[in-house]
PDB file of C-alpha atoms in Angstrom:
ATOM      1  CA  UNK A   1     117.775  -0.995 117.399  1.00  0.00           C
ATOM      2  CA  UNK A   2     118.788   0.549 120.617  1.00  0.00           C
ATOM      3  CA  UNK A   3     122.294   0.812 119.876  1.00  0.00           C
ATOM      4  CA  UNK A   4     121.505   3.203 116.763  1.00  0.00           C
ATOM      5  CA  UNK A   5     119.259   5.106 118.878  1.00  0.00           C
ATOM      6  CA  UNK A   6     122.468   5.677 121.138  1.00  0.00           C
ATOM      7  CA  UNK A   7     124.624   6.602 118.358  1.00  0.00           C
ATOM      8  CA  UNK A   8     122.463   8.827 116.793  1.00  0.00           C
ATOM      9  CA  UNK A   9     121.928  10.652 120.254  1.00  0.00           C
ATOM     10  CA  UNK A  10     125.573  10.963 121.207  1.00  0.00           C
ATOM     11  CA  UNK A  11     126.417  12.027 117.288  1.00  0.00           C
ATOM     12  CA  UNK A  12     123.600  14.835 118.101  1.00  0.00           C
ATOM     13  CA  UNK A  13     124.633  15.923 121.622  1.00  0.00           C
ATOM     14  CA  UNK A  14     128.224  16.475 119.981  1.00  0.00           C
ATOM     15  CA  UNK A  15     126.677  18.817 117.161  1.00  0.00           C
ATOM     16  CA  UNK A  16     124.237  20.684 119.772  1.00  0.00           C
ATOM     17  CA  UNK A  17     126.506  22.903 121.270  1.00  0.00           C
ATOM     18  CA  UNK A  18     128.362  24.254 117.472  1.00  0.00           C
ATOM     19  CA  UNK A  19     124.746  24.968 116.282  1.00  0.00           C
ATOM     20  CA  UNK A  20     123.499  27.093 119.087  1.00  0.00           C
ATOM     21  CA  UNK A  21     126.805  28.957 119.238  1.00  0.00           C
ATOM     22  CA  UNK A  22     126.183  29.780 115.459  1.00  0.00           C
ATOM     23  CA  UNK A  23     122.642  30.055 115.442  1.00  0.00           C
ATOM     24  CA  UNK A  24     122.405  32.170 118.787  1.00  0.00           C
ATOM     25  CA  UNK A  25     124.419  35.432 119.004  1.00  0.00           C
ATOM     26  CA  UNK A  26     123.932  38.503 121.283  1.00  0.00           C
ATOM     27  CA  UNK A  27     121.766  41.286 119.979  1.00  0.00           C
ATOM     28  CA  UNK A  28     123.474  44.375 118.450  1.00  0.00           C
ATOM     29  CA  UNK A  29     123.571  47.244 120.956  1.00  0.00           C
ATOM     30  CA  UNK A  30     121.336  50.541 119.837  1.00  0.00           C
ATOM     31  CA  UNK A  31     122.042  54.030 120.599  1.00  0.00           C
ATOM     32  CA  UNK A  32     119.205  55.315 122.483  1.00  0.00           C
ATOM     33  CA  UNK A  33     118.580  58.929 121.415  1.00  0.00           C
ATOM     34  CA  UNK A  34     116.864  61.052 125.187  1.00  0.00           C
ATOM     35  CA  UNK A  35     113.976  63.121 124.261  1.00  0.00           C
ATOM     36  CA  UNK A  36     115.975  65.362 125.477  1.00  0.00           C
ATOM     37  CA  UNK A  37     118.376  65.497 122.849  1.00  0.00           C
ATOM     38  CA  UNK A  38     115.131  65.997 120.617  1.00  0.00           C
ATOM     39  CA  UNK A  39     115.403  70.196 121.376  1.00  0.00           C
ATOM     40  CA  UNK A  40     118.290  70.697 119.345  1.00  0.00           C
ATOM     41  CA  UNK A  41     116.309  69.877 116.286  1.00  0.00           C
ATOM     42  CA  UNK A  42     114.354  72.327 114.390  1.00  0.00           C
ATOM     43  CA  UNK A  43     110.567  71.529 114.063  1.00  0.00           C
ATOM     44  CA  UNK A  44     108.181  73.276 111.763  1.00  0.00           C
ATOM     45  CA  UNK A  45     104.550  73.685 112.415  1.00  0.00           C
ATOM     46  CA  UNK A  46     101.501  73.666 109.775  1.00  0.00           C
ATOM     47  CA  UNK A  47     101.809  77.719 110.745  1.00  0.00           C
ATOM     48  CA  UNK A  48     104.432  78.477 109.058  1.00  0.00           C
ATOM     49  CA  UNK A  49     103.680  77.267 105.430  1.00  0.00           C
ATOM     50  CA  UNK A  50     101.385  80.568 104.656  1.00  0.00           C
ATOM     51  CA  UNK A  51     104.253  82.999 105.941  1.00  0.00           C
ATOM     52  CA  UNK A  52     106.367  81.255 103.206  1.00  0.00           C
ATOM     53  CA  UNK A  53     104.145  81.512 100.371  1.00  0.00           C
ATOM     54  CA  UNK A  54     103.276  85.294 101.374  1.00  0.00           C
ATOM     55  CA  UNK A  55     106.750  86.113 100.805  1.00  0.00           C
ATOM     56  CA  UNK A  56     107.269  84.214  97.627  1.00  0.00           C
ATOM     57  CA  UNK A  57     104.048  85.895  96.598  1.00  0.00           C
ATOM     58  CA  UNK A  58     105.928  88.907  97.475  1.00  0.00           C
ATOM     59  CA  UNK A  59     109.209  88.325  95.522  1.00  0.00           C
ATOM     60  CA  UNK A  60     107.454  87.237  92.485  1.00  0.00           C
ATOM     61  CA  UNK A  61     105.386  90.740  92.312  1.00  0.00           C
ATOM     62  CA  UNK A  62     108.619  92.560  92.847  1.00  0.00           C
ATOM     63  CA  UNK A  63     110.266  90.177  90.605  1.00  0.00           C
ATOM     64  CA  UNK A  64     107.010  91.272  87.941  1.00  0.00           C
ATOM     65  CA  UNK A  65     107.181  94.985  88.413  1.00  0.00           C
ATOM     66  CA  UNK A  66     111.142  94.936  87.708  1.00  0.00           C
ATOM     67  CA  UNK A  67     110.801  92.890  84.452  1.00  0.00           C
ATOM     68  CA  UNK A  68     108.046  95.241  83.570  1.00  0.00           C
ATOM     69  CA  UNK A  69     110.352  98.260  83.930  1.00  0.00           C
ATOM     70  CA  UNK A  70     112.997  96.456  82.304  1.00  0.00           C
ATOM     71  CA  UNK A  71     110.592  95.901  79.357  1.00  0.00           C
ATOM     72  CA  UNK A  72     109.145  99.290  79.758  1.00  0.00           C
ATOM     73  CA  UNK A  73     113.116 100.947  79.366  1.00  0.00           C
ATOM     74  CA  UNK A  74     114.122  98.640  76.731  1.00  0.00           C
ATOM     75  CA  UNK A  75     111.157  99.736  74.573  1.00  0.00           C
ATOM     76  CA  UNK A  76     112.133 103.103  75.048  1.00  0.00           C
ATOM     77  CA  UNK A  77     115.674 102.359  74.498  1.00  0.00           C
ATOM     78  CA  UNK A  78     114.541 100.625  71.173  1.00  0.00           C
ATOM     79  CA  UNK A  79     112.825 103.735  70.219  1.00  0.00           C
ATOM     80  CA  UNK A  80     116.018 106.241  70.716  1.00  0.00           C
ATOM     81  CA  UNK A  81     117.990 103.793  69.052  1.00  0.00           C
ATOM     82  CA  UNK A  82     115.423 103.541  65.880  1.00  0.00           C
ATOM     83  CA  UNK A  83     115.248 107.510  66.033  1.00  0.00           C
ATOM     84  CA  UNK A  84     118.949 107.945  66.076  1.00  0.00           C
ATOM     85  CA  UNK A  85     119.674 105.688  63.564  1.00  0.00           C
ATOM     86  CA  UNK A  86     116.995 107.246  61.280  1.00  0.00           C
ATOM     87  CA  UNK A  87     118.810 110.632  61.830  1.00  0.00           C
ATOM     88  CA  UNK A  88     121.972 108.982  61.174  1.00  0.00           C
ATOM     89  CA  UNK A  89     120.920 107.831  57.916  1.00  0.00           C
ATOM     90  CA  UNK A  90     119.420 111.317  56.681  1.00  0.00           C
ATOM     91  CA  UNK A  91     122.643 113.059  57.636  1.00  0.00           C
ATOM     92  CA  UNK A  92     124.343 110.626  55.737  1.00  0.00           C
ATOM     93  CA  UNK A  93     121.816 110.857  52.516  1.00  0.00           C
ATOM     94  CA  UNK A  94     122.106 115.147  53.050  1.00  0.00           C
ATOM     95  CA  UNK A  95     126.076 115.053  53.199  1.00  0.00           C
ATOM     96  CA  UNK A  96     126.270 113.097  50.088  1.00  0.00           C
ATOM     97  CA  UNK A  97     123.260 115.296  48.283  1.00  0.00           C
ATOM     98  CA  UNK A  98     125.834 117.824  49.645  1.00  0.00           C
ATOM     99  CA  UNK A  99     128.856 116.431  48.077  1.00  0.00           C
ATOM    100  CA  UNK A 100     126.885 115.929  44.572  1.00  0.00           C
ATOM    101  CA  UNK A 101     125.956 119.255  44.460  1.00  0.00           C
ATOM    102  CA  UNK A 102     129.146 120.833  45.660  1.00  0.00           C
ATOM    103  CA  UNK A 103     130.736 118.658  42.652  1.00  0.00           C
ATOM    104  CA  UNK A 104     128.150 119.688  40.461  1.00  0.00           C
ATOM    105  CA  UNK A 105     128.920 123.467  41.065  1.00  0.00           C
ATOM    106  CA  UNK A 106     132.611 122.209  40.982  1.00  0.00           C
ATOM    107  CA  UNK A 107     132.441 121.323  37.843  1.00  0.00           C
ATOM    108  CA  UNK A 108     130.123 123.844  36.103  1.00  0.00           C
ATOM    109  CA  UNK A 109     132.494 126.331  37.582  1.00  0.00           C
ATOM    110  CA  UNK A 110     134.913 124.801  35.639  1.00  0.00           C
ATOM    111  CA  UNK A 111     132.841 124.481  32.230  1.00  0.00           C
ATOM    112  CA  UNK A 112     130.743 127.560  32.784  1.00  0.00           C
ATOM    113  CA  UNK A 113     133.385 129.705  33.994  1.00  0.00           C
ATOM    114  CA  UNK A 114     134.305 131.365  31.149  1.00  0.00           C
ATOM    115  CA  UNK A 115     131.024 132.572  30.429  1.00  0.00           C
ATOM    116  CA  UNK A 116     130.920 135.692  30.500  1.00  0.00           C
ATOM    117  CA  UNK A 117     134.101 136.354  28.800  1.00  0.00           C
ATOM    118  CA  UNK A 118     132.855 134.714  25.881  1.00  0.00           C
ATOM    119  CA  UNK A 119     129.780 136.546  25.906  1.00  0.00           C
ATOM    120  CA  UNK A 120     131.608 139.828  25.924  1.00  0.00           C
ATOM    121  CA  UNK A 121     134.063 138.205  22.671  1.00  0.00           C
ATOM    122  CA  UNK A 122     130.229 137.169  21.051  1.00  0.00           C
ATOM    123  CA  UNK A 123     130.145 140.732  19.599  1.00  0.00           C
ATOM    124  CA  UNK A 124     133.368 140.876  18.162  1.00  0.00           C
ATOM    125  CA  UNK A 125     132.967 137.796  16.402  1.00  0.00           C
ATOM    126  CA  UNK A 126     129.432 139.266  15.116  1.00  0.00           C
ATOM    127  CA  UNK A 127     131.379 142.576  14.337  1.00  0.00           C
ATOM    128  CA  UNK A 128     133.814 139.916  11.935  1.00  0.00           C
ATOM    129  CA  UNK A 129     130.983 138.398  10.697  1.00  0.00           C
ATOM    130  CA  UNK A 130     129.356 141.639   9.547  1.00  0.00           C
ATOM    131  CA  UNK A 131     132.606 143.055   8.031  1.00  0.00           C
ATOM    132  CA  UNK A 132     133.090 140.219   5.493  1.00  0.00           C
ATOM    133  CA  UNK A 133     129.786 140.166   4.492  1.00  0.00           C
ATOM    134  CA  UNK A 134     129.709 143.573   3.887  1.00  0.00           C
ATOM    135  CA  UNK A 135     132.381 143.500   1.243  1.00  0.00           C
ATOM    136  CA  UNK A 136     131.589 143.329  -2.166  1.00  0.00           C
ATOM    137  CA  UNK A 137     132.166 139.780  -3.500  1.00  0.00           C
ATOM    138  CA  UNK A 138     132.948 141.255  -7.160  1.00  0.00           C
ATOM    139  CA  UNK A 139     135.532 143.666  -5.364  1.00  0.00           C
ATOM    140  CA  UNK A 140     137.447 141.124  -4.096  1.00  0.00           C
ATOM    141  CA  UNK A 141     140.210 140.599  -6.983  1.00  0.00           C
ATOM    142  CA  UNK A 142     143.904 141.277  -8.003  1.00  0.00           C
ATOM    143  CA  UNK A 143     142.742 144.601  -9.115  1.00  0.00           C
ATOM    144  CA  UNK A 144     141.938 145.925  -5.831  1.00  0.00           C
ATOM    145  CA  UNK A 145     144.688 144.185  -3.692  1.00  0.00           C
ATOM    146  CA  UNK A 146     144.485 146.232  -0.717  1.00  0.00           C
ATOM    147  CA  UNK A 147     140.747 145.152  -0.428  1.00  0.00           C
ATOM    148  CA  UNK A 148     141.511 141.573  -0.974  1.00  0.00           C
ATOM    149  CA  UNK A 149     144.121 141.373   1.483  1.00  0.00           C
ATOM    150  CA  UNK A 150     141.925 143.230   4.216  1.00  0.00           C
ATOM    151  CA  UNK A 151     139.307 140.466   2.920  1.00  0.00           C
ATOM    152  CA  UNK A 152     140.887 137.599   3.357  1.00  0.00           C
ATOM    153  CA  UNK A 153     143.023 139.162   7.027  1.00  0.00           C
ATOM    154  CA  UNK A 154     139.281 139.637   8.454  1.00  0.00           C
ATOM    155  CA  UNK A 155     138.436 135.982   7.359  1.00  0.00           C
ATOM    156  CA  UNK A 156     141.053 134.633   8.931  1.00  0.00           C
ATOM    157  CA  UNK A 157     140.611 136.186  11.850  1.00  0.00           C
ATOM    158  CA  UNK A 158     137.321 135.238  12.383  1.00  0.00           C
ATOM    159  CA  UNK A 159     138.252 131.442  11.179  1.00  0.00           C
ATOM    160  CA  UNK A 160     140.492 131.762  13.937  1.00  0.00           C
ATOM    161  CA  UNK A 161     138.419 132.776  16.988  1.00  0.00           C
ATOM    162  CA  UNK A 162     135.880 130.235  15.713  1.00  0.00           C
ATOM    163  CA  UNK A 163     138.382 127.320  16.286  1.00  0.00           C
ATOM    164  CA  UNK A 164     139.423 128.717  20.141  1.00  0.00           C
ATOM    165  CA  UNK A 165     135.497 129.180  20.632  1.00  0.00           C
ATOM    166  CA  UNK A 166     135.484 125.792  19.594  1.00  0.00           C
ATOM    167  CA  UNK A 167     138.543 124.881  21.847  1.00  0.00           C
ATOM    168  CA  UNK A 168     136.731 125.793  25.013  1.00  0.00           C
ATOM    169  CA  UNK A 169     133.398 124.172  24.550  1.00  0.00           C
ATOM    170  CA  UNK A 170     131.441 127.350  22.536  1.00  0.00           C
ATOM    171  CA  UNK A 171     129.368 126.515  18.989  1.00  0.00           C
ATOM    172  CA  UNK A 172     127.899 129.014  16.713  1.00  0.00           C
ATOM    173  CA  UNK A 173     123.574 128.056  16.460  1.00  0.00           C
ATOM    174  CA  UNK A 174     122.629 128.687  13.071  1.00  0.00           C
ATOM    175  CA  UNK A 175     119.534 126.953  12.887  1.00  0.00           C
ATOM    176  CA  UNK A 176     117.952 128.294   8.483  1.00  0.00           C
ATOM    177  CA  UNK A 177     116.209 125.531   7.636  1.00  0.00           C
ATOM    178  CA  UNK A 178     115.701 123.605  10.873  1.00  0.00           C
ATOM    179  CA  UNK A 179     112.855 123.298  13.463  1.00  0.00           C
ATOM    180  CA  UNK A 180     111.939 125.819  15.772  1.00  0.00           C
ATOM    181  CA  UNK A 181     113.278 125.262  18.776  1.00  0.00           C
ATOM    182  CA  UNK A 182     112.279 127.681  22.031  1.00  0.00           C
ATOM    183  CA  UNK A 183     115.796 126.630  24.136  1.00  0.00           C
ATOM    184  CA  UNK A 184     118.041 127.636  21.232  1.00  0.00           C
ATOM    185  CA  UNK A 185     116.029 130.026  19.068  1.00  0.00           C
ATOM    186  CA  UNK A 186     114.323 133.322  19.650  1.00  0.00           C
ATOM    187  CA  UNK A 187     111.225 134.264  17.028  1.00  0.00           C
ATOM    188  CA  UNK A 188     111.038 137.814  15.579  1.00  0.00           C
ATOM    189  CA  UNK A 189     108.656 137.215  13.393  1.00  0.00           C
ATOM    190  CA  UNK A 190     106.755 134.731  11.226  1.00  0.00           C
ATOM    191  CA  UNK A 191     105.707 134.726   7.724  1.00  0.00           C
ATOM    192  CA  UNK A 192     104.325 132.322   5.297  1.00  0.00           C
ATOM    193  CA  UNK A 193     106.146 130.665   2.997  1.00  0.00           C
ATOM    194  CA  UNK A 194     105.275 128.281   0.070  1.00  0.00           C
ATOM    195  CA  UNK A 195     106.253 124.509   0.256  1.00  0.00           C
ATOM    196  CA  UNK A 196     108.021 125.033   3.840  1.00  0.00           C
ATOM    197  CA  UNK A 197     106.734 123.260   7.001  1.00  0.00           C
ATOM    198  CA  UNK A 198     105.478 125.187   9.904  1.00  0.00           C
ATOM    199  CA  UNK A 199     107.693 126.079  12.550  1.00  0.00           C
ATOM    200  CA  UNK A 200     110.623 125.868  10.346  1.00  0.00           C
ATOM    201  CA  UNK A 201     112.948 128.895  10.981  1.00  0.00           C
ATOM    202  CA  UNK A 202     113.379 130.315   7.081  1.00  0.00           C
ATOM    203  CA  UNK A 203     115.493 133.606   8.285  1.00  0.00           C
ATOM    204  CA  UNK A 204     118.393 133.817  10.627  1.00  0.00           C
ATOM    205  CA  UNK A 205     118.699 137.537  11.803  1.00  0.00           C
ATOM    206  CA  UNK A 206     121.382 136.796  14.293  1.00  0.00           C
ATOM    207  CA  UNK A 207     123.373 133.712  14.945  1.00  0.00           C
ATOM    208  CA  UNK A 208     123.600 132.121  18.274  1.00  0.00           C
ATOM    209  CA  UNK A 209     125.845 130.770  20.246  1.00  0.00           C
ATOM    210  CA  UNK A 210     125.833 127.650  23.036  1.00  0.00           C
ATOM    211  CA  UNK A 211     128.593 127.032  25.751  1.00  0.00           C
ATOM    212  CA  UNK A 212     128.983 123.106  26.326  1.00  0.00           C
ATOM    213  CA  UNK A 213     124.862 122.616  25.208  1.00  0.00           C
ATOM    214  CA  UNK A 214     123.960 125.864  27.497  1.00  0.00           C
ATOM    215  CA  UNK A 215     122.629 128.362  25.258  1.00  0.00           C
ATOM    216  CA  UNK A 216     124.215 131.528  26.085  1.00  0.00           C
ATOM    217  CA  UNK A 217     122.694 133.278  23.377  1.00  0.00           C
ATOM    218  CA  UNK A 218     119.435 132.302  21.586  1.00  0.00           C
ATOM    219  CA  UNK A 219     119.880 132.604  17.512  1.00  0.00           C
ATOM    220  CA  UNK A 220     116.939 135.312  16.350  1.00  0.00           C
ATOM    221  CA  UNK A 221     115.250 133.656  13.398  1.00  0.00           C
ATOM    222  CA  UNK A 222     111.881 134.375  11.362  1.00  0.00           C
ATOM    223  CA  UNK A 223     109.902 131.219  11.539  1.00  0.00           C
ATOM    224  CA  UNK A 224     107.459 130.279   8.229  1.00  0.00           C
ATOM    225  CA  UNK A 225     103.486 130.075   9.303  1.00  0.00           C
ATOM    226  CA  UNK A 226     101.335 126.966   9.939  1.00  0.00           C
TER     227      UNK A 226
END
């Protein structure tokens, strides 16, 4: 029993020395920092908190009144914009009013134009008119050939300018028989007649005469009573 005590000891005393060299190592050196290094560091005190927040209150009310002018000069902005475009728009609408009406007057220029010249022919077409009616229809025969050819030369003439009237827009209005009508017909008189309807023109003293549906001259009619 001894002699394993002995081993066990001298096994032991060989392992001591490995496990205190492993176990036991030399501390790790630390930088010491002087206080006096300590002065190069900044240090803030409980003071200086409110001085901050003072001059973010500051920047936030300038911040405020330049968004509010910014809101304030984009409003108005808006509103120039708005009034501009709205004039923009009616000068558009009056150029093309403008345009229309220019055309209009283009055009009636061109329809209308010849107005006046055809007023001024009106009475030698009614002069036609009353020549051939004024010859006697039972005079008109081989007897009397000088009379029949002056006849028929006055008919054809006034066949004639009735086609170019025709040709440029211009209708006789010869309304016997038809309804009054105030735009086209001009009443002399009225007088009662049996089995006609009132305001039915029953005697055409003068024929009229409209230039592409303008009356130029109203047709004077008698008109029957109501």
């Amino acid at each position: 029993m001894a002699s394993l005590n002995l081993t066990v000891l001298s096994k032991f005393s060989k392992l001591a020395p490995l496990v205190t060299k492993n176990l036991i190592r030399p501390a790790a050196q630390t930088r010491v920092i002087p206080a006096a290094g300590l002065g190069g560091l900044r240090r803030y005190s409980n003071e200086e908190a409110p001085k901050k927040d003072e001059e973010l209150s500051e920047n936030e009310k300038k911040l405020t009144t330049e968004i509010e002018g910014l809101k304030k000069e984009t409003e108005s902005l808006n509103e120039k914009v708005k009034q501009l475009d709205d004039k923009y728009k009616r000068a558009l609408a009056d150029g093309e009013n403008l345009r229309q009406r220019l055309t209009k007057q283009i055009e009636d220029a061109k329809l209308f134009g010849i107005q006046g010249f055809c007023k001024d022919l009106l009475e030698v077409a009614d002069i036609l008119g009353h020549a051939t009616e004024a010859v006697p229809k039972e005079e008109i025969s081989d007897k009397n050939p000088h009379l029949k050819n002056l006849y028929e030369g006055l008919t054809m003439t006034k066949a004639q300018l009735n086609q170019v009237f025709k040709r440029h827009g211009l209708e006789t209005v010869n309304p016997l028989n038809e309804k009054f009508n105030p735009n086209l017909h001009e009443a002399l008189f009225q007088q009662e007649v049996q089995n006609v309807e009132p305001n039915t023109v029953v005697v055409v003293s003068k024929i009229g005469y409209k230039l592409h549906e303008r009356c130029i001259r109203p047709a004077l009619v008698g008109v029957s009573k109501g």
